[in-house]
Coordinates of C-alpha atoms and ligand atoms in Angstrom, one line a residue:
M191 CA 42.4 -11.6 -56.7
G192 CA 42.0 -15.4 -56.7
S193 CA 43.8 -15.9 -53.4
K194 CA 41.7 -13.1 -51.8
F195 CA 38.6 -15.0 -52.9
V196 CA 39.9 -18.3 -51.5
L197 CA 40.7 -16.4 -48.2
R198 CA 37.2 -15.0 -48.0
A199 CA 35.5 -18.3 -48.9
T200 CA 37.6 -20.1 -46.3
F201 CA 36.7 -17.4 -43.7
F202 CA 33.0 -17.8 -44.6
L203 CA 33.2 -21.6 -44.3
F204 CA 34.9 -21.2 -41.0
L205 CA 32.0 -19.0 -39.7
V206 CA 29.5 -21.6 -41.0
A207 CA 31.4 -24.3 -39.2
L208 CA 31.4 -22.2 -36.0
F209 CA 27.7 -21.7 -36.3
I210 CA 26.9 -25.4 -36.9
K211 CA 29.2 -26.3 -33.9
A212 CA 27.3 -23.8 -31.7
K213 CA 24.0 -25.2 -32.9
A214 CA 25.1 -28.8 -32.5
A215 CA 25.8 -28.2 -28.8
D216 CA 22.1 -27.3 -28.1
I217 CA 20.3 -30.4 -26.8
D218 CA 16.5 -29.9 -26.7
I219 CA 14.7 -32.1 -24.3
K220 CA 12.0 -32.5 -26.9
K221 CA 14.5 -34.5 -28.9
F222 CA 14.2 -37.1 -26.1
G223 CA 10.4 -37.2 -26.1
A224 CA 9.4 -34.4 -23.7
K225 CA 5.8 -33.6 -24.3
A226 CA 5.5 -30.2 -22.6
D227 CA 1.7 -30.8 -22.1
G228 CA 1.8 -30.1 -18.4
K229 CA 0.5 -33.7 -17.7
T230 CA 3.0 -36.3 -19.0
D231 CA 6.0 -36.9 -16.8
D232 CA 8.9 -35.4 -18.7
S233 CA 11.6 -36.4 -16.2
Q234 CA 13.1 -39.1 -18.3
A235 CA 13.6 -36.8 -21.3
I236 CA 15.4 -34.3 -19.1
N237 CA 17.6 -37.1 -17.6
S238 CA 18.5 -38.3 -21.1
A239 CA 19.3 -34.9 -22.4
W240 CA 21.4 -34.2 -19.3
K241 CA 23.3 -37.4 -19.8
E242 CA 24.2 -36.6 -23.3
A243 CA 25.3 -33.0 -22.3
C244 CA 27.3 -34.1 -19.3
T245 CA 29.2 -36.8 -21.2
S246 CA 30.0 -34.5 -24.1
A247 CA 33.7 -33.6 -24.4
T248 CA 32.8 -30.1 -25.6
P249 CA 30.6 -27.5 -23.9
S250 CA 26.9 -28.0 -24.5
T251 CA 23.5 -26.6 -23.5
V252 CA 20.4 -28.5 -22.5
V253 CA 17.4 -26.5 -23.7
I254 CA 14.0 -26.6 -22.0
A255 CA 11.9 -24.5 -24.5
K256 CA 8.7 -22.6 -23.7
G257 CA 5.9 -24.9 -22.4
N258 CA 4.8 -26.6 -19.2
Y259 CA 6.7 -29.7 -18.2
M260 CA 5.5 -31.9 -15.4
V261 CA 8.5 -33.5 -13.7
G262 CA 9.1 -35.7 -10.7
P263 CA 12.4 -35.5 -8.9
V264 CA 15.2 -34.7 -11.3
K265 CA 18.9 -34.9 -10.6
F266 CA 21.4 -33.0 -12.7
Q267 CA 24.4 -35.1 -11.6
G268 CA 28.1 -34.3 -12.3
P269 CA 30.9 -34.4 -12.7
C270 CA 30.6 -33.6 -16.4
K271 CA 33.3 -33.8 -19.1
A272 CA 33.0 -30.2 -20.1
P273 CA 31.0 -27.1 -18.9
V274 CA 27.2 -27.6 -19.3
S275 CA 24.6 -24.9 -19.5
L276 CA 20.9 -25.4 -18.8
R277 CA 18.6 -22.9 -20.6
V278 CA 15.2 -23.0 -19.1
E279 CA 12.6 -21.0 -21.0
G280 CA 9.6 -23.0 -20.0
T281 CA 8.0 -23.9 -16.7
L282 CA 8.9 -27.0 -14.8
Q283 CA 6.1 -28.2 -12.5
A284 CA 6.5 -30.4 -9.5
P285 CA 3.7 -32.9 -8.6
A286 CA 1.4 -31.2 -6.1
E287 CA 1.2 -34.1 -3.8
P288 CA 4.2 -34.2 -1.5
E289 CA 4.0 -38.1 -1.4
K290 CA 5.2 -38.2 -5.0
L291 CA 8.5 -36.7 -3.9
K292 CA 8.7 -38.6 -0.6
S293 CA 11.8 -40.5 -1.1
Q294 CA 13.7 -37.4 -2.1
D295 CA 14.9 -34.4 -0.1
G296 CA 14.8 -32.2 -3.1
W297 CA 12.8 -31.8 -6.3
V298 CA 15.4 -30.5 -8.7
I299 CA 18.9 -31.3 -7.7
F300 CA 22.2 -30.1 -9.1
Q301 CA 25.1 -32.0 -7.7
N302 CA 28.9 -32.1 -8.1
I303 CA 29.1 -30.0 -11.2
D304 CA 31.9 -27.6 -12.2
A305 CA 31.2 -24.6 -14.4
L306 CA 27.4 -25.0 -14.5
S307 CA 25.4 -22.2 -15.9
V308 CA 21.6 -22.0 -15.6
S309 CA 19.6 -19.2 -17.3
G310 CA 16.7 -18.6 -19.7
G311 CA 14.0 -16.8 -17.9
G312 CA 12.0 -19.9 -17.0
T313 CA 10.2 -21.0 -13.8
F314 CA 10.5 -23.8 -11.3
D315 CA 7.0 -24.2 -9.9
G316 CA 6.9 -26.3 -6.7
Q317 CA 3.1 -26.3 -6.5
G318 CA 3.3 -26.1 -2.8
S319 CA -0.2 -25.3 -1.6
I320 CA -1.1 -28.9 -0.6
A321 CA 2.2 -29.3 1.1
W322 CA 1.9 -26.1 3.2
S323 CA -1.4 -27.4 4.7
K324 CA 0.4 -30.6 5.8
N325 CA 3.5 -28.8 7.3
D326 CA 3.6 -29.8 11.0
C327 CA 7.2 -28.6 11.5
A328 CA 6.3 -26.1 14.3
K329 CA 4.6 -28.9 16.2
T330 CA 7.1 -31.7 15.7
G331 CA 10.3 -29.6 15.4
K332 CA 11.2 -31.8 12.4
C333 CA 11.2 -29.7 9.4
N334 CA 12.7 -31.8 6.7
S335 CA 9.8 -34.0 5.8
L336 CA 9.0 -31.9 2.7
P337 CA 11.3 -31.5 -0.4
I338 CA 13.3 -28.4 -1.1
S339 CA 12.6 -27.1 -4.6
L340 CA 16.1 -26.5 -5.9
R341 CA 19.2 -28.1 -4.3
L342 CA 22.6 -26.9 -5.3
T343 CA 25.1 -29.3 -3.8
G344 CA 28.8 -29.5 -4.4
L345 CA 28.9 -27.0 -7.2
T346 CA 32.0 -25.0 -8.2
N347 CA 32.1 -21.9 -10.4
A348 CA 28.4 -21.9 -11.2
H349 CA 26.4 -19.0 -12.6
I350 CA 22.6 -19.0 -12.2
Q351 CA 20.7 -16.2 -13.7
D352 CA 17.2 -15.0 -14.7
I353 CA 15.2 -17.9 -13.3
T354 CA 12.1 -17.9 -11.1
S355 CA 11.2 -20.3 -8.2
T356 CA 7.6 -20.2 -7.3
N357 CA 5.5 -21.9 -4.6
S358 CA 8.1 -24.2 -3.2
K359 CA 6.9 -26.9 -0.8
L360 CA 9.7 -26.1 1.7
F361 CA 12.8 -23.9 1.0
H362 CA 13.0 -22.6 -2.5
M363 CA 16.8 -23.0 -2.8
N364 CA 19.5 -24.6 -0.7
I365 CA 23.1 -24.0 -1.5
L366 CA 25.3 -26.6 0.2
N367 CA 29.0 -27.4 -0.1
C368 CA 29.4 -25.0 -3.0
K369 CA 32.3 -22.7 -4.0
N370 CA 32.2 -19.6 -6.2
V371 CA 28.5 -19.5 -7.1
T372 CA 26.8 -16.4 -8.4
L373 CA 23.0 -16.0 -8.4
Q374 CA 22.0 -13.1 -10.5
H375 CA 18.6 -11.6 -10.9
V376 CA 16.7 -14.6 -9.5
T377 CA 13.0 -14.2 -8.7
I378 CA 11.4 -16.1 -5.8
N379 CA 7.8 -16.0 -4.8
A380 CA 5.4 -17.7 -2.5
P381 CA 2.6 -16.3 -0.3
G382 CA 3.6 -14.6 3.0
E383 CA 1.6 -17.3 4.9
S384 CA 3.3 -20.3 3.3
L385 CA 5.3 -22.1 6.1
N386 CA 9.1 -22.6 6.0
T387 CA 9.5 -21.4 2.4
D388 CA 12.9 -19.8 3.0
G389 CA 14.1 -18.1 -0.2
I390 CA 17.8 -19.0 -0.5
H391 CA 19.6 -20.9 2.3
I392 CA 23.3 -21.1 2.2
G393 CA 25.4 -23.5 4.2
R394 CA 29.0 -24.8 4.3
S395 CA 29.8 -22.8 1.2
T396 CA 32.5 -20.2 0.2
N397 CA 32.4 -17.3 -2.2
I398 CA 28.7 -17.1 -2.9
N399 CA 27.3 -13.9 -4.6
I400 CA 23.6 -13.2 -4.7
T401 CA 22.8 -10.1 -6.6
G402 CA 19.6 -8.5 -7.9
A403 CA 17.2 -11.0 -6.4
E404 CA 13.5 -10.3 -5.8
I405 CA 12.2 -12.4 -3.0
Q406 CA 8.6 -12.7 -1.7
T407 CA 8.1 -15.6 0.5
G408 CA 6.8 -17.1 3.9
D409 CA 10.1 -17.4 5.8
D410 CA 13.6 -15.9 5.6
C411 CA 14.3 -14.3 2.2
V412 CA 18.0 -15.3 2.6
S413 CA 19.4 -17.3 5.4
I414 CA 23.0 -18.1 6.0
G415 CA 23.9 -21.2 8.0
D416 CA 27.0 -22.6 9.5
G417 CA 30.2 -22.9 7.5
S418 CA 29.3 -20.0 5.2
Q419 CA 32.3 -17.8 4.2
Q420 CA 32.7 -14.9 1.9
I421 CA 29.1 -14.4 1.2
N422 CA 27.9 -11.3 -0.7
I423 CA 24.2 -10.4 -0.8
E424 CA 23.4 -7.2 -2.8
K425 CA 20.5 -5.5 -4.4
V426 CA 18.0 -7.9 -3.0
T427 CA 14.4 -6.9 -2.5
C428 CA 12.7 -8.9 0.3
G429 CA 9.1 -8.9 1.3
P430 CA 6.8 -10.4 2.4
G431 CA 9.1 -12.7 4.3
H432 CA 11.3 -12.8 7.4
G433 CA 14.1 -10.7 6.2
I434 CA 17.8 -11.6 5.8
S435 CA 19.3 -13.7 8.5
I436 CA 22.5 -15.1 9.6
G437 CA 21.6 -18.3 11.4
S438 CA 20.1 -19.7 13.3
L439 CA 23.4 -20.9 14.6
G440 CA 24.3 -23.1 17.6
R441 CA 21.5 -25.6 17.4
Y442 CA 23.6 -28.5 16.4
H443 CA 27.1 -29.9 17.3
D444 CA 30.0 -29.6 14.8
E445 CA 28.8 -26.4 13.3
Q446 CA 31.5 -24.6 11.4
P447 CA 32.3 -20.8 11.7
V448 CA 30.4 -18.2 9.7
R449 CA 32.9 -15.6 8.4
G450 CA 32.7 -12.7 6.0
V451 CA 29.1 -11.9 5.1
T452 CA 28.2 -8.6 3.5
V453 CA 24.6 -7.6 2.9
R454 CA 24.5 -4.4 0.9
N455 CA 22.1 -2.1 -1.0
C456 CA 18.9 -4.1 -0.1
T457 CA 15.3 -3.2 0.5
I458 CA 13.3 -5.1 3.1
K459 CA 9.6 -4.3 2.9
N460 CA 6.6 -5.4 4.9
T461 CA 8.4 -8.3 6.6
S462 CA 8.4 -9.8 10.0
N463 CA 12.1 -9.1 10.5
G464 CA 14.8 -7.0 8.9
V465 CA 18.5 -8.0 9.2
R466 CA 19.4 -10.3 12.0
V467 CA 21.9 -12.6 13.5
K468 CA 20.3 -15.4 15.5
T469 CA 21.8 -18.0 17.7
W470 CA 20.3 -20.6 20.1
P471 CA 20.8 -20.5 23.8
A472 CA 22.6 -23.5 25.5
S473 CA 24.6 -23.9 22.3
P474 CA 28.0 -25.6 21.7
N475 CA 30.9 -23.2 21.0
G476 CA 30.6 -21.4 17.7
V477 CA 31.9 -18.4 15.7
A478 CA 30.2 -15.7 13.6
S479 CA 32.5 -12.9 12.6
D480 CA 32.9 -10.2 10.0
L481 CA 29.2 -9.6 9.4
H482 CA 28.4 -6.3 7.6
F483 CA 25.0 -4.9 6.8
E484 CA 25.0 -1.6 4.9
D485 CA 22.8 0.7 2.7
I486 CA 19.6 -1.0 3.6
I487 CA 16.0 0.4 3.4
M488 CA 13.4 -1.0 5.8
E489 CA 9.7 -0.4 5.3
N490 CA 7.1 -1.5 7.8
V491 CA 9.2 -4.2 9.4
T492 CA 7.3 -5.9 12.2
T493 CA 10.0 -6.9 14.7
S494 CA 13.2 -4.9 15.4
P495 CA 14.6 -4.3 11.9
V496 CA 18.2 -4.4 13.3
L497 CA 18.5 -7.4 15.5
I498 CA 21.1 -9.6 17.2
D499 CA 19.2 -12.3 19.0
Q500 CA 21.3 -14.8 20.9
E501 CA 18.2 -16.1 22.7
Y502 CA 16.6 -17.4 19.6
C503 CA 14.2 -20.1 20.7
P504 CA 11.2 -20.7 18.4
N505 CA 8.4 -22.8 19.8
G506 CA 10.2 -23.1 23.2
Q507 CA 12.5 -25.9 21.9
C508 CA 15.5 -25.0 24.0
Q509 CA 17.0 -24.4 27.5
A510 CA 16.5 -20.7 27.4
K511 CA 18.3 -20.0 30.6
M512 CA 21.7 -21.2 29.4
P513 CA 23.7 -18.7 27.4
S514 CA 24.5 -19.2 23.7
R515 CA 28.2 -20.0 23.2
V516 CA 28.4 -18.7 19.6
K517 CA 30.9 -15.8 19.7
I518 CA 29.8 -12.9 17.6
S519 CA 32.4 -10.3 16.6
N520 CA 33.3 -7.7 14.0
V521 CA 29.8 -6.7 13.1
S522 CA 28.6 -3.5 11.5
F523 CA 25.2 -2.0 10.7
K524 CA 25.7 1.1 8.5
N525 CA 23.3 3.4 6.7
I526 CA 20.1 1.7 7.5
R527 CA 16.9 3.8 7.2
G528 CA 13.2 3.5 7.0
T529 CA 10.3 2.4 9.2
S530 CA 9.7 -0.2 11.9
A531 CA 6.4 -1.4 13.3
D532 CA 8.2 -2.3 16.5
P533 CA 9.0 0.5 18.9
V534 CA 12.3 -1.2 19.6
A535 CA 13.9 -0.6 16.2
V536 CA 17.4 -1.7 17.2
K537 CA 17.9 -4.7 19.5
L538 CA 21.3 -6.2 20.2
A539 CA 20.7 -9.1 22.6
C540 CA 24.1 -10.7 23.0
S541 CA 25.1 -13.7 25.0
K542 CA 25.8 -13.2 28.7
G543 CA 28.2 -16.1 28.4
I544 CA 30.2 -14.6 25.5
P545 CA 29.4 -10.9 24.9
C546 CA 29.5 -9.6 21.3
Q547 CA 32.8 -7.9 20.4
N548 CA 33.5 -5.0 18.1
V549 CA 30.0 -4.1 17.0
E550 CA 29.7 -0.9 15.1
I551 CA 26.5 1.1 14.5
S552 CA 26.6 4.0 12.1
D553 CA 24.1 6.3 10.3
I554 CA 20.9 4.7 11.3
N555 CA 17.5 6.5 10.8
L556 CA 14.6 4.3 11.7
T557 CA 11.2 5.8 12.6
C558 CA 8.4 3.8 14.1
N559 CA 4.9 3.5 12.7
G560 CA 2.1 4.1 15.1
K561 CA 3.0 5.8 18.4
N562 CA 4.5 9.2 17.6
G563 CA 7.2 8.1 15.3
T564 CA 9.9 7.6 18.0
C565 CA 11.7 4.3 18.4
T566 CA 14.2 3.0 20.9
S567 CA 17.3 0.8 21.0
V568 CA 18.1 -1.8 23.5
C569 CA 21.2 -3.8 24.1
S570 CA 22.6 -6.4 26.4
N571 CA 26.1 -7.8 26.7
V572 CA 27.5 -5.5 24.0
N573 CA 29.1 -2.1 24.0
P574 CA 28.7 -0.9 20.4
T575 CA 30.9 1.8 18.7
V576 CA 28.6 4.5 17.4
T577 CA 29.5 6.8 14.5
G578 CA 27.5 9.2 12.4
K579 CA 23.9 10.1 13.1
V580 CA 22.0 7.3 14.8
I581 CA 18.3 7.6 15.3
P582 CA 17.0 6.2 17.6
P583 CA 20.0 7.0 19.8
A584 CA 22.1 3.9 20.4
C585 CA 21.7 2.0 23.6
S586 CA 24.1 2.6 26.4
A587 CA 26.2 -0.4 27.3
K588 CA 24.6 -2.7 29.7
T589 CA 25.8 -6.0 31.1
S590 CA 23.3 -8.3 32.6
Ligands
NAG741 C1 34.0 -18.2 -10.5 O1 33.1 -18.8 -11.4 C2 33.0 -18.1 -12.7 C3 32.0 -18.8 -13.5 O2 30.7 -18.7 -13.0 C4 34.4 -18.0 -13.4 O3 34.2 -17.2 -14.5 C5 35.4 -17.4 -12.4 O4 36.7 -17.5 -13.0 C6 35.4 -18.2 -11.1 N1 36.3 -17.6 -10.2 C7 37.3 -18.2 -9.6 C8 38.1 -17.4 -8.6 O5 37.5 -19.4 -9.8
NAG742 C1 2.0 -6.6 4.1 O1 2.0 -8.1 4.3 C2 0.8 -8.6 4.8 C3 1.0 -10.0 5.1 O2 1.8 -10.7 4.2 C4 -0.3 -8.3 3.7 O3 -1.5 -8.8 4.1 C5 -0.3 -6.8 3.4 O4 -1.2 -6.6 2.3 C6 1.0 -6.3 3.0 N1 1.0 -4.8 2.8 C7 1.5 -4.2 1.8 C8 1.4 -2.7 1.8 O5 2.2 -4.8 0.9
NAG743 C1 28.6 -10.4 -7.8 O1 28.1 -10.6 -9.1 C2 27.8 -9.5 -9.8 C3 27.2 -9.9 -11.2 O2 28.0 -10.9 -11.8 C4 29.1 -8.6 -10.0 O3 28.8 -7.4 -10.6 C5 29.7 -8.4 -8.6 O4 30.9 -7.7 -8.7 C6 29.9 -9.6 -7.8 N1 30.3 -9.3 -6.5 C7 31.2 -10.0 -5.8 C8 31.6 -9.5 -4.4 O5 31.7 -11.0 -6.3
NAG744 C1 21.2 0.8 -4.3 O1 22.2 1.4 -5.1 C2 21.6 2.1 -6.2 C3 22.7 2.6 -7.1 O2 23.7 3.2 -6.3 C4 20.7 3.3 -5.6 O3 20.1 4.0 -6.6 C5 19.7 2.7 -4.6 O4 19.0 3.7 -4.0 C6 20.4 1.8 -3.6 N1 19.3 1.2 -2.8 C7 19.5 1.0 -1.5 C8 18.4 0.3 -0.8 O5 20.5 1.4 -0.9
NAG745 C1 2.5 -3.4 7.7 O1 2.6 -4.8 7.9 C2 1.5 -5.3 8.5 C3 1.7 -6.8 8.8 O2 2.6 -7.4 7.9 C4 0.3 -5.2 7.5 O3 -0.9 -5.7 8.0 C5 0.1 -3.7 7.1 O4 -0.8 -3.6 6.1 C6 1.4 -3.1 6.7 N1 1.3 -1.6 6.6 C7 1.7 -1.0 5.5 C8 1.6 0.5 5.5 O5 2.3 -1.6 4.6
NAG746 C1 38.1 -8.5 13.7 O1 38.7 -7.5 13.0 C2 40.0 -7.2 13.4 C3 40.5 -6.0 12.5 O2 39.5 -5.1 12.2 C4 40.9 -8.4 13.2 O3 42.2 -8.1 13.6 C5 40.3 -9.6 13.9 O4 41.1 -10.7 13.6 C6 38.9 -9.8 13.6 N1 38.3 -10.8 14.4 C7 37.7 -11.9 13.9 C8 37.2 -12.9 14.9 O5 37.6 -12.1 12.7
NAG747 C1 15.2 10.5 9.2 O1 14.1 10.0 8.4 C2 12.9 10.9 8.5 C3 11.8 10.2 7.9 O2 12.1 9.6 6.6 C4 13.3 12.2 7.9 O3 12.2 13.1 8.0 C5 14.5 12.8 8.6 O4 14.9 14.0 8.0 C6 15.6 11.8 8.6 N1 16.7 12.3 9.5 C7 18.0 12.3 9.1 C8 19.0 12.9 10.1 O5 18.4 11.9 8.0
NAG748 C1 6.3 10.7 22.0 O1 7.6 11.3 21.8 C2 8.2 11.8 22.9 C3 9.6 12.4 22.6 O2 9.5 13.1 21.3 C4 8.3 10.8 24.1 O3 8.8 11.4 25.2 C5 7.0 10.2 24.3 O4 7.1 9.1 25.3 C6 6.4 9.6 23.0 N1 5.1 9.0 23.3 C7 4.8 7.8 22.9 C8 3.4 7.3 23.2 O5 5.6 7.0 22.4

């Protein structure tokens, strides 16, 4: 009897200890003086809380509770001694004036951290409207003068879920030099007219999984740059925006291959583009292979919803006559259905220098708005394999 009581009491104390330990690991930024009044700069409080969490030998959680926090540039810098979580329940607001972030290429930066987790249902508000009116990137061709809202650089084994990025000044998120990162149920929004507000850009990263994102923005919903490998994009809803793109590739020297991209079970609605692979003419040699697009619904997509464009040359900033030397191979477009506002629903414009190889088209059903519902396909420098029922009928091979 007595020993049973002792056992129970010990177990109870053990539970209490566990609970206290879990509690102790929560680090609220208010403890470091965050005001959450939407006016006072709370960056210092976040930095201090992060420092405590990152130097802790046991796992800990930085908590940003409900409220509005005005913050300048913030850097969550690793490596940390143990896994750190960030629970954002409130809203972080960037200064509206781009000058206040001038020295930085990002607003909120996560760098060199292993096993980071971010969650909490909160919002990162880039307050971009002033910045959009100052964006002269189309004129100057220099598009990096505004800060990206969320930079994920050098992360391994990160899990980001249930957060929102709104009204970024430039890209919402840039994932660079990362390995094994999952973004689950992320919400992204900015007006369709906001310039260069790409949703999620991925570059030089391996094993990135984006699942369940809702993206409404003024540029590509997801764009995949050079050096991306094993990228999985699924259950993403995109629109307004410019669709889901691989590229552009071939603009710069020393670009690394893109290999292994799957875009599956996505809806692309009321966008300027659907799914596309774009490379610049007159490019250095490059590689894009194993690119798979399947189970995709298109609604009212303005320009060819299925597109390979190896003559990508926005604002005439290229030598359009020279072929792209990015080799595209092992590509499939499967089970893609819906509507196109462009009578050319499927356009495969491959390079006359290096034709596309092993392209498969299967089970396509795209109808065109306007006209009488019929669409066409055009191809150059590619001889696609066609299986299943393909509407509009696939182009016949043509070499220019
Ligand atoms: C990837 O990261 C997750 C944490 O987000 C971790 O649970 C998983 O084990 C990692 N996978 C590999 C292969 O390292
Ligand atoms: C489609 O997008 C345009 C431009 O972003 C917008 O004006 C229009 O209301 C949208 N239509 C629908 C049905 O969402
Ligand atoms: C992507 O992440 C989701 C949610 O964690 C998971 O269900 C899915 O299996 C992952 N996919 C890949 C290819 O890792
Ligand atoms: C995505 O998958 C779910 C579950 O299988 C299905 O209900 C939905 O229609 C799919 N959406 C698309 C765009 O394929
Ligand atoms: C189709 O998209 C165009 C341009 O984005 C927009 O003006 C129009 O309202 C959309 N139509 C439908 C039916 O959504
Ligand atoms: C394309 O796929 C085939 C098998 O389906 C494979 O042998 C080949 O290596 C792949 N090519 C590239 C460039 O990945
Ligand atoms: C193609 O889509 C149209 C419009 O949604 C539909 O009426 C038609 O039955 C579909 N055709 C096939 C073969 O699935
Ligand atoms: C309407 O569809 C028919 C085939 O069904 C085609 O021959 C004709 O050119 C189309 N007209 C227009 C204006 O697209």
